[in-house]
Amino acid sequence: MTKTLMKGNFTARIKLLKNVKILFSEIVFGTPGKRCEGSGLCRIYTVTGAKRLRAHSRRIAVILFVNSQGRLGIRLNQEDLPDVLASEVFNRDVFILEEAFALPNYFARKLGILEYFIPAGEYPLVRRGNWLHIVF
């Protein structure tokens, strides 16, 4: 079943799959220890929470999901990428997570998991049309 979903700052055509939970959110990409510069996941916000914040050049709307194997993933539209992120973070076939990232409890609960810790490392960056997918 394909639906057009409108949430936050973007419209996305996604295929809804059985047993795959999704959550619209916004992520500031970067490394927490480098004041959100570099590569990684610096902060994550609900769409509503992000609306109350000042614009950030490294924050974009994403879809968080837990796939049927229980792995956390991020899906984002390349057209939403600011130039700085396109050239510094998403310019290769891997996504580099410079520092480990613990998914906040609120997001884990909404996705139906108890907790999710992502170790630092390199993760495949898959391009499908305009979409970028990272599965941790």
XYZ file of C-alpha atoms in Angstrom:
136
model
C 0.000 0.000 0.000
C 1.476 3.353 -0.992
C 0.371 6.530 0.739
C 1.336 10.143 0.490
C 2.147 11.262 3.990
C 2.443 14.886 4.982
C 4.234 15.503 8.238
C 6.565 18.205 9.364
C 8.348 20.019 6.593
C 8.076 17.485 3.804
C 5.737 15.346 1.756
C 6.855 11.776 1.278
C 5.557 8.929 -0.819
C 6.441 5.824 1.103
C 5.391 2.235 0.887
C 3.908 1.158 4.193
C 5.031 -2.329 5.112
C 3.540 -4.703 7.619
C 5.508 -4.954 10.851
C 7.600 -1.859 10.090
C 7.054 1.032 12.467
C 7.883 4.560 11.339
C 8.237 7.848 13.163
C 8.624 11.289 11.591
C 11.312 13.341 13.301
C 14.112 15.812 12.707
C 17.798 15.103 13.190
C 20.762 17.403 13.563
C 23.561 15.531 11.814
C 27.025 15.916 13.297
C 29.105 14.798 16.242
C 28.019 15.860 19.747
C 31.637 16.233 20.900
C 32.306 18.611 17.991
C 29.312 20.895 18.640
C 27.318 19.107 15.911
C 30.063 19.418 13.282
C 31.533 16.351 11.599
C 29.620 13.184 10.815
C 27.122 11.382 12.993
C 23.886 11.871 14.889
C 24.075 14.890 17.148
C 20.477 15.483 18.246
C 17.032 14.184 17.473
C 13.738 16.011 17.867
C 10.078 15.343 17.416
C 8.623 17.305 14.506
C 6.591 19.381 16.976
C 9.596 20.013 19.208
C 11.771 21.063 16.275
C 9.246 23.723 15.251
C 10.001 25.611 18.461
C 13.725 25.787 17.707
C 15.711 28.180 15.585
C 16.696 26.844 12.184
C 19.894 24.801 12.158
C 21.916 24.266 8.981
C 22.444 20.578 9.808
C 18.883 19.691 10.869
C 16.534 17.966 8.438
C 13.290 16.041 8.480
C 13.705 12.260 8.413
C 11.723 9.093 8.823
C 12.936 6.789 11.584
C 11.966 3.162 11.236
C 12.541 -0.236 12.759
C 12.698 -2.857 10.048
C 11.350 -6.400 10.250
C 14.730 -7.584 11.618
C 14.457 -5.100 14.508
C 17.167 -2.782 13.189
C 16.838 0.990 13.420
C 17.005 2.923 10.177
C 16.806 6.462 8.865
C 15.260 7.489 5.577
C 15.690 10.987 4.180
C 15.090 12.771 0.918
C 18.268 13.981 -0.821
C 16.405 17.077 -1.970
C 16.022 18.123 1.688
C 19.792 18.032 2.308
C 21.493 21.372 2.908
C 24.664 21.774 0.815
C 26.905 21.431 3.874
C 25.467 17.983 4.672
C 25.444 16.820 1.054
C 29.134 17.640 0.634
C 30.481 16.709 4.088
C 28.349 13.832 5.370
C 26.412 12.212 2.528
C 29.050 12.277 -0.230
C 30.132 8.617 -0.047
C 28.649 5.120 0.115
C 28.885 4.924 3.904
C 27.533 7.008 6.749
C 30.227 7.589 9.362
C 29.075 7.729 12.961
C 32.046 9.306 14.764
C 30.546 8.858 18.248
C 28.116 6.247 19.537
C 24.499 7.373 19.762
C 21.777 6.243 22.158
C 18.278 6.718 20.795
C 16.334 8.724 23.404
C 13.791 6.650 25.345
C 10.834 8.595 23.961
C 11.721 7.630 20.379
C 12.475 4.024 21.301
C 9.072 3.659 22.997
C 7.256 5.223 20.028
C 8.988 2.742 17.735
C 8.083 -0.158 20.010
C 11.585 -1.015 21.193
C 13.052 -0.854 24.687
C 16.277 0.906 23.786
C 18.637 1.298 20.880
C 22.347 2.002 21.083
C 24.305 2.594 17.876
C 28.045 2.002 18.135
C 30.443 4.361 16.362
C 31.452 3.062 12.950
C 30.626 3.040 9.254
C 27.154 2.077 8.023
C 26.077 1.486 4.413
C 24.394 4.481 2.797
C 21.907 3.184 0.240
C 20.518 5.453 -2.471
C 17.092 4.645 -3.923
C 15.887 7.353 -6.274
C 15.807 10.572 -4.239
C 15.916 8.654 -0.957
C 18.889 7.860 1.260
C 18.638 4.922 3.670
C 20.883 4.093 6.600
C 20.245 0.949 8.638
C 22.233 0.539 11.849
